mmCIF file with all atom_site columns, C-alpha atoms in Angstrom:
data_model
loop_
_atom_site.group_PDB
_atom_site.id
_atom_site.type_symbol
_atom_site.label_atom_id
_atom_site.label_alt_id
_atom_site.label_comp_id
_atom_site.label_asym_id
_atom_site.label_entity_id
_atom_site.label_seq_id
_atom_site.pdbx_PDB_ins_code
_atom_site.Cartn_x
_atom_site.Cartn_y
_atom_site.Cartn_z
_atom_site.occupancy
_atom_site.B_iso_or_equiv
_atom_site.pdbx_formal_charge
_atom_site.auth_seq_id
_atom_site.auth_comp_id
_atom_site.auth_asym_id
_atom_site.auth_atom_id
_atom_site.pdbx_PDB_model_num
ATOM 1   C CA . UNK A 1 1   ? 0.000   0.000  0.000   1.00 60.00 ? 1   UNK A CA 1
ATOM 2   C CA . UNK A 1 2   ? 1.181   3.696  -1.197  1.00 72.00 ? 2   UNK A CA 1
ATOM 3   C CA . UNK A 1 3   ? 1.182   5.945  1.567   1.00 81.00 ? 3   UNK A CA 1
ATOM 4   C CA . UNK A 1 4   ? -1.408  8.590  1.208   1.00 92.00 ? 4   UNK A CA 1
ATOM 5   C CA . UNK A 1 5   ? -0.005  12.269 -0.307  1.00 93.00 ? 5   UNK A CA 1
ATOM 6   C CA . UNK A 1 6   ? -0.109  15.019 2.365   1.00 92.00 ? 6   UNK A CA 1
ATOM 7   C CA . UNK A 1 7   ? -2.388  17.847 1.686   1.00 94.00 ? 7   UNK A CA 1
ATOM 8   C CA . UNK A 1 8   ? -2.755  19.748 4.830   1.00 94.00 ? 8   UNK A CA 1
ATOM 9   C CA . UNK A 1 9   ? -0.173  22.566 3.195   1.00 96.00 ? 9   UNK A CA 1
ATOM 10  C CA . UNK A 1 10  ? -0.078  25.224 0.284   1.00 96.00 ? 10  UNK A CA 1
ATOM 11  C CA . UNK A 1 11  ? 3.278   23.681 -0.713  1.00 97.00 ? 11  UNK A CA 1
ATOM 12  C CA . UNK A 1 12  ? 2.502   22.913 -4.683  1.00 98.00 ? 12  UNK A CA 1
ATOM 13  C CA . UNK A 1 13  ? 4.891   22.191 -7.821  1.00 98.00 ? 13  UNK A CA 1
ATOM 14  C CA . UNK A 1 14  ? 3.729   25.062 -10.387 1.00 98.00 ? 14  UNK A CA 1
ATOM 15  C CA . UNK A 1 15  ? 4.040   24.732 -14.193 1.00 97.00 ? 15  UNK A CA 1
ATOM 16  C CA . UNK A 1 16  ? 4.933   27.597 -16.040 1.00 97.00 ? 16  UNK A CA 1
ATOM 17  C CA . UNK A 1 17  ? 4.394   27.934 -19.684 1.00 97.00 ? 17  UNK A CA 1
ATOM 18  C CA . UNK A 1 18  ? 8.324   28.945 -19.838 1.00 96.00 ? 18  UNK A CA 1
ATOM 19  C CA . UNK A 1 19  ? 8.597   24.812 -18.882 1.00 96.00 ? 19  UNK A CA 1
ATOM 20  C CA . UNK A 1 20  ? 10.438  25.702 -15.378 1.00 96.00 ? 20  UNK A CA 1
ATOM 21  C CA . UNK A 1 21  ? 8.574   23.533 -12.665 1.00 97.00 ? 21  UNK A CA 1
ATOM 22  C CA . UNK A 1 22  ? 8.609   25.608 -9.490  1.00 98.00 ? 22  UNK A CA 1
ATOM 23  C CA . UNK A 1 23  ? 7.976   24.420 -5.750  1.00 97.00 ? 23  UNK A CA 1
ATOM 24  C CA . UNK A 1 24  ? 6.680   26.900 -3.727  1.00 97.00 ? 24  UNK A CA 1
ATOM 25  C CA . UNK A 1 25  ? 4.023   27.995 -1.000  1.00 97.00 ? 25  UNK A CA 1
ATOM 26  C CA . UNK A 1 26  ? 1.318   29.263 -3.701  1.00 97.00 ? 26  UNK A CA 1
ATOM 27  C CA . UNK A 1 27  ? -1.602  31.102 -3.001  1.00 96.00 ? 27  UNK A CA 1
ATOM 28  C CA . UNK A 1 28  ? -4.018  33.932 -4.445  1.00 95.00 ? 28  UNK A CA 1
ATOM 29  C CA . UNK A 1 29  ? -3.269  37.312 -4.409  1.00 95.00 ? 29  UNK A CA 1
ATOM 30  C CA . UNK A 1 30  ? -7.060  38.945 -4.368  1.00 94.00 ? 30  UNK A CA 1
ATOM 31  C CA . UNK A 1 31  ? -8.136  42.553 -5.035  1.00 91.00 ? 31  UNK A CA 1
ATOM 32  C CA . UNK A 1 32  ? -11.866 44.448 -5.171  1.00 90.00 ? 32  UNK A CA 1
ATOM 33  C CA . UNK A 1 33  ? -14.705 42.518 -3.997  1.00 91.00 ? 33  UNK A CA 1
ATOM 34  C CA . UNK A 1 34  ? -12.384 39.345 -3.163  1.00 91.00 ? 34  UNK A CA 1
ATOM 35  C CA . UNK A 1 35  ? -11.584 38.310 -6.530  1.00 93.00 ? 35  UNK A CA 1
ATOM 36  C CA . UNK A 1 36  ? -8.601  36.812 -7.991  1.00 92.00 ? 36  UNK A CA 1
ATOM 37  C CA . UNK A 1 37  ? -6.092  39.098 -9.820  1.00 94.00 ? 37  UNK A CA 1
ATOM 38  C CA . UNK A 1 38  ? -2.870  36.847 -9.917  1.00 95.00 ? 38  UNK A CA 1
ATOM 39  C CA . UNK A 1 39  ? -0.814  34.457 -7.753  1.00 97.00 ? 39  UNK A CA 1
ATOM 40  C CA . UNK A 1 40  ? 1.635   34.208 -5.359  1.00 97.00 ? 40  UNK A CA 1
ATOM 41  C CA . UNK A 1 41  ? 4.308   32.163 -4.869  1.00 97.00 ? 41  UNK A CA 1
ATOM 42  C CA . UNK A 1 42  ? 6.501   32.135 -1.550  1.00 96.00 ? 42  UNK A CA 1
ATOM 43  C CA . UNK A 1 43  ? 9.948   30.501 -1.052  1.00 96.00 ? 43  UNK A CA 1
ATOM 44  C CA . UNK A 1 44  ? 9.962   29.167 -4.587  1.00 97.00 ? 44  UNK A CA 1
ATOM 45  C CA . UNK A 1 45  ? 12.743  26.864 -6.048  1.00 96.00 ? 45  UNK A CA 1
ATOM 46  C CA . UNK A 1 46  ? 13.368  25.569 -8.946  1.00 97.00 ? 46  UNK A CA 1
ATOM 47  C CA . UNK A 1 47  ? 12.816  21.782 -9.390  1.00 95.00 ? 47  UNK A CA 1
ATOM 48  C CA . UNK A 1 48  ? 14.757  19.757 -12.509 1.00 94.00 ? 48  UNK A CA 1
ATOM 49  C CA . UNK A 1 49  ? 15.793  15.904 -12.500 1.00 91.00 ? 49  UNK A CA 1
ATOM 50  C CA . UNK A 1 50  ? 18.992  14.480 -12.630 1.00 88.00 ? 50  UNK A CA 1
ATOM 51  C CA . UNK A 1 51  ? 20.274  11.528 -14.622 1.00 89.00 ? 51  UNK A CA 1
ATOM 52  C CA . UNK A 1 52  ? 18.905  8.180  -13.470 1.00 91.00 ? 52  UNK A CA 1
ATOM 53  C CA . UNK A 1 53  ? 21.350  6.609  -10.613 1.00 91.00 ? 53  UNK A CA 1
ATOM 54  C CA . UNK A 1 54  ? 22.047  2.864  -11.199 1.00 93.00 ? 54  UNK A CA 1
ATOM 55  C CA . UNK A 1 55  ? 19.142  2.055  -8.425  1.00 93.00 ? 55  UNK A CA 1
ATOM 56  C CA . UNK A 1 56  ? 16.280  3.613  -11.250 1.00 88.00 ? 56  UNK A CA 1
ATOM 57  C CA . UNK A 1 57  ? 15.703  6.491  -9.005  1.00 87.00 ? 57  UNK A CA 1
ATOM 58  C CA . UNK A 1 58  ? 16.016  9.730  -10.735 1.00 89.00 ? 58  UNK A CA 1
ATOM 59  C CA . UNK A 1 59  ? 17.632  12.954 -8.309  1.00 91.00 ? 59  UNK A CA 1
ATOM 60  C CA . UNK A 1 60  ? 15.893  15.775 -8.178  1.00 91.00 ? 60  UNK A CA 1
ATOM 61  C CA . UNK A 1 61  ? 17.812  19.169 -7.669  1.00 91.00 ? 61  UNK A CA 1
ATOM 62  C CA . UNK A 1 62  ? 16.546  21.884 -5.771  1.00 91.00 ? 62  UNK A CA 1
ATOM 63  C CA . UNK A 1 63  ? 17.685  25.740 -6.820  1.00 93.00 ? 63  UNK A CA 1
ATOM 64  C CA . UNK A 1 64  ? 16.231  28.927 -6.006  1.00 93.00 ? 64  UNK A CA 1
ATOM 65  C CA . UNK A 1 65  ? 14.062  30.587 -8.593  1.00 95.00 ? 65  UNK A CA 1
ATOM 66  C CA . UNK A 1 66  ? 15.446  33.700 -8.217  1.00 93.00 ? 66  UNK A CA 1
ATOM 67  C CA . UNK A 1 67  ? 18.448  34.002 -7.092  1.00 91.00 ? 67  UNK A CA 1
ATOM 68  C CA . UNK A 1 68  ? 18.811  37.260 -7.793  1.00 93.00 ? 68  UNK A CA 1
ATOM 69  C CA . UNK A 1 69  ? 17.016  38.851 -5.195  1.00 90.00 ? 69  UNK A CA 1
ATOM 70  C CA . UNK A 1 70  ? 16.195  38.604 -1.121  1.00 90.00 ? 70  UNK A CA 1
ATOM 71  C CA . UNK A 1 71  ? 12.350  38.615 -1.657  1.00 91.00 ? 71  UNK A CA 1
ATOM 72  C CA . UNK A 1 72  ? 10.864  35.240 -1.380  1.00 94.00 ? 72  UNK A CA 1
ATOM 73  C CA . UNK A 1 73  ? 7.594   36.387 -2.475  1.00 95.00 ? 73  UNK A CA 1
ATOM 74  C CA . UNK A 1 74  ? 6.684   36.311 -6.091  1.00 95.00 ? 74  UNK A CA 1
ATOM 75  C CA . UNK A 1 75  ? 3.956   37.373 -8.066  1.00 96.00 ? 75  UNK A CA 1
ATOM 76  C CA . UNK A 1 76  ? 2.603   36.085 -11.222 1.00 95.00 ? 76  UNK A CA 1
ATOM 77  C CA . UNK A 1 77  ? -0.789  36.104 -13.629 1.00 94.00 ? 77  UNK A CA 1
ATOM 78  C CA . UNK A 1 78  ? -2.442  33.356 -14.298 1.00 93.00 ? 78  UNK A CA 1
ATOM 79  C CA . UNK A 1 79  ? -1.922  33.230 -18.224 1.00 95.00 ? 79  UNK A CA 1
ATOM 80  C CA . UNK A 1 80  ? 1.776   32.164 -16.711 1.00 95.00 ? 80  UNK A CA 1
ATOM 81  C CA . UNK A 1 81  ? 0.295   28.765 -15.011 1.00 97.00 ? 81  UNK A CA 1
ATOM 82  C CA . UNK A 1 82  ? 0.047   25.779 -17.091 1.00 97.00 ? 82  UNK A CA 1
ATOM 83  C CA . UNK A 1 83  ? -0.781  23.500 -13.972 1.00 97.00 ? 83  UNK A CA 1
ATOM 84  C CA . UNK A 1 84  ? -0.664  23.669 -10.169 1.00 97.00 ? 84  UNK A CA 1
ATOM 85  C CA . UNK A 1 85  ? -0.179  20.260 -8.187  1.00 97.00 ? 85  UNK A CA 1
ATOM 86  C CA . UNK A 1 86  ? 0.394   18.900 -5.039  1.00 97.00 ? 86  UNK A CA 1
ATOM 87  C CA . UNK A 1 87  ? 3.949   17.678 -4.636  1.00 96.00 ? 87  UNK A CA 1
ATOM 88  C CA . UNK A 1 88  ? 5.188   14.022 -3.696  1.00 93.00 ? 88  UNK A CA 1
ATOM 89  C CA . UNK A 1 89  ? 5.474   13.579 0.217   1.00 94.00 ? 89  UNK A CA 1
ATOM 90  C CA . UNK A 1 90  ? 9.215   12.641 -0.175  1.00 92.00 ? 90  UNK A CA 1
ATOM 91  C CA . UNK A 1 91  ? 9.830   16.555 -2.128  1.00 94.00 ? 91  UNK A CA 1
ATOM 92  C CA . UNK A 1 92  ? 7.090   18.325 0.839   1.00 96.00 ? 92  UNK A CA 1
ATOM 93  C CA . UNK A 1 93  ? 9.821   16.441 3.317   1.00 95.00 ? 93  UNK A CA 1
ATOM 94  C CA . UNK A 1 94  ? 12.759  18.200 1.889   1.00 93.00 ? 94  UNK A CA 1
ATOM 95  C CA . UNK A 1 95  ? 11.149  21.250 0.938   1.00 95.00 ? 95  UNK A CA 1
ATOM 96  C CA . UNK A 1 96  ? 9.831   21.989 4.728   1.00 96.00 ? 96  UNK A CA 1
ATOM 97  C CA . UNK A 1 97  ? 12.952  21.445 5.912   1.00 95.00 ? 97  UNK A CA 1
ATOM 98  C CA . UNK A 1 98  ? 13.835  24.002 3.701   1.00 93.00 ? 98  UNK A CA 1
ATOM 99  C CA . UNK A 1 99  ? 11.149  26.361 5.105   1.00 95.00 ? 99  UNK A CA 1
ATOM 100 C CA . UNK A 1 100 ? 12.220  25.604 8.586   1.00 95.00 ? 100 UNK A CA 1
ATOM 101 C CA . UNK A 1 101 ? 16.077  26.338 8.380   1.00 94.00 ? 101 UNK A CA 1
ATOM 102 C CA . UNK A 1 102 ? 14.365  29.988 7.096   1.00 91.00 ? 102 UNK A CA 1
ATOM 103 C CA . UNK A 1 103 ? 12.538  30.552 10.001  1.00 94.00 ? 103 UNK A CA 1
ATOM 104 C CA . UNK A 1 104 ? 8.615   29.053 9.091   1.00 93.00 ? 104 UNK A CA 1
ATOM 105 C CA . UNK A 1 105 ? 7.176   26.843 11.689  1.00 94.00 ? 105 UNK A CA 1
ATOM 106 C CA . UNK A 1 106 ? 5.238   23.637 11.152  1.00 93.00 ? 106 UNK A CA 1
ATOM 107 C CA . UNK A 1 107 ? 1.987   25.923 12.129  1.00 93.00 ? 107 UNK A CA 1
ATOM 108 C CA . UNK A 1 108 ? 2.869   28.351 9.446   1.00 94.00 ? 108 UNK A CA 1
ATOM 109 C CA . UNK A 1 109 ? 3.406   25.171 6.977   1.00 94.00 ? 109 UNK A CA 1
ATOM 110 C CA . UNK A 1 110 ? 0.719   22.733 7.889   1.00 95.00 ? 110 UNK A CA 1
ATOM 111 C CA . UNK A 1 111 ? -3.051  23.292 8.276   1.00 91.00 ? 111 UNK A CA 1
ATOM 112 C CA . UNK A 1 112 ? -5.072  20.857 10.952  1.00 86.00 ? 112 UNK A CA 1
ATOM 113 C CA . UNK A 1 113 ? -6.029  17.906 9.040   1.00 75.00 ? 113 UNK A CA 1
ATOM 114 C CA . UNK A 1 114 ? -9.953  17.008 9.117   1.00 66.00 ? 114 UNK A CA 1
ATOM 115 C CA . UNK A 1 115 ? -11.244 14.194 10.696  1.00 52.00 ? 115 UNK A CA 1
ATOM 116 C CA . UNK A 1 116 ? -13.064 12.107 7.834   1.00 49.00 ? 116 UNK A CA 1
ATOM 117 C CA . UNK A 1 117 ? -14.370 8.529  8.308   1.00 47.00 ? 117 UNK A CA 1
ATOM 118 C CA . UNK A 1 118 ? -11.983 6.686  5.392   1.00 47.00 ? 118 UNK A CA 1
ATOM 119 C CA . UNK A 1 119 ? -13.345 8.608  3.110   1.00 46.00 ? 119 UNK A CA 1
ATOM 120 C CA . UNK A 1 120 ? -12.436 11.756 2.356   1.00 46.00 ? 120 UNK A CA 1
ATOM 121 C CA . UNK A 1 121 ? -13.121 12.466 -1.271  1.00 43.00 ? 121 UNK A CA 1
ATOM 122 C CA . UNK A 1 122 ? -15.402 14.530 -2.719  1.00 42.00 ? 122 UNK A CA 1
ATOM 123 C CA . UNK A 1 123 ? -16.426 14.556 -6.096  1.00 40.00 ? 123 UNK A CA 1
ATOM 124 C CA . UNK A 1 124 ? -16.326 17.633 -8.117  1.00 41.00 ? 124 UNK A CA 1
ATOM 125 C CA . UNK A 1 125 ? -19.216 16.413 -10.295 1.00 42.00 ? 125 UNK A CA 1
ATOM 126 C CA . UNK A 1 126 ? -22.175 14.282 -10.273 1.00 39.00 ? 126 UNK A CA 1
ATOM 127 C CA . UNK A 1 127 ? -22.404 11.835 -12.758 1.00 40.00 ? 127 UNK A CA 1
ATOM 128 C CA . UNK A 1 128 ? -25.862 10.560 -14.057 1.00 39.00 ? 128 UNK A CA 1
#
């Protein structure tokens, strides 16, 4: 049994139509009347993959995305966004390290998981 991918965070791996592949705490940015005008993305790093070790694993190397600047807060449109996704639990691992040796607490990282029963999906749709 696969063991179940953490969601409790805003820790995602975004998709840029320039091809990078970005980790970072994203959220909205919102303006008038709480709607979305763009994106944010905090404490973001580049993510590429290495050449295939002799196990099968592939590395995966960890930059930041812009190193040339002390603001870890980056903001973005969405035309820029090909595809926002949760990240594997082994990358949300080494990235909240990350976030810790910076300062962020696990309170700042992590929201209180729900209690469910088993069964905590909910479908977007309904299906007849």
């Amino acid at each position: 049994m696969t063991e179940q991918l953490k969601t409790n965070h805003n820790i995602r791996v975004v998709n840029l139509t320039t091809g990078q592949n970005v980790l970072c705490m994203f959220g909205e940015v919102r303006g008038d009347e709480d709607k979305v005008i763009g994106y944010r993305m905090l404490y973001p790093y580049s993510l590429t993959l290495g050449s295939e070790n002799d196990d099968g694993t592939i590395p995966i190397s960890y930059t930041r995305w812009c190193p040339f600047s002390p603001v870890e807060e980056h903001r973005l449109g969405g035309e820029h966004i090909i595809s926002v996704v949760y990240p594997d639990n082994g990358i949300v691992d080494n990235f909240t390290a990350r976030l810790r040796e910076v300062g962020l607490t696990d309170e700042q990282i992590f929201f209180p998981m729900e209690a469910t029963d088993g069964d905590n999906s909910k479908p977007d749709q309904v299906t007849e």
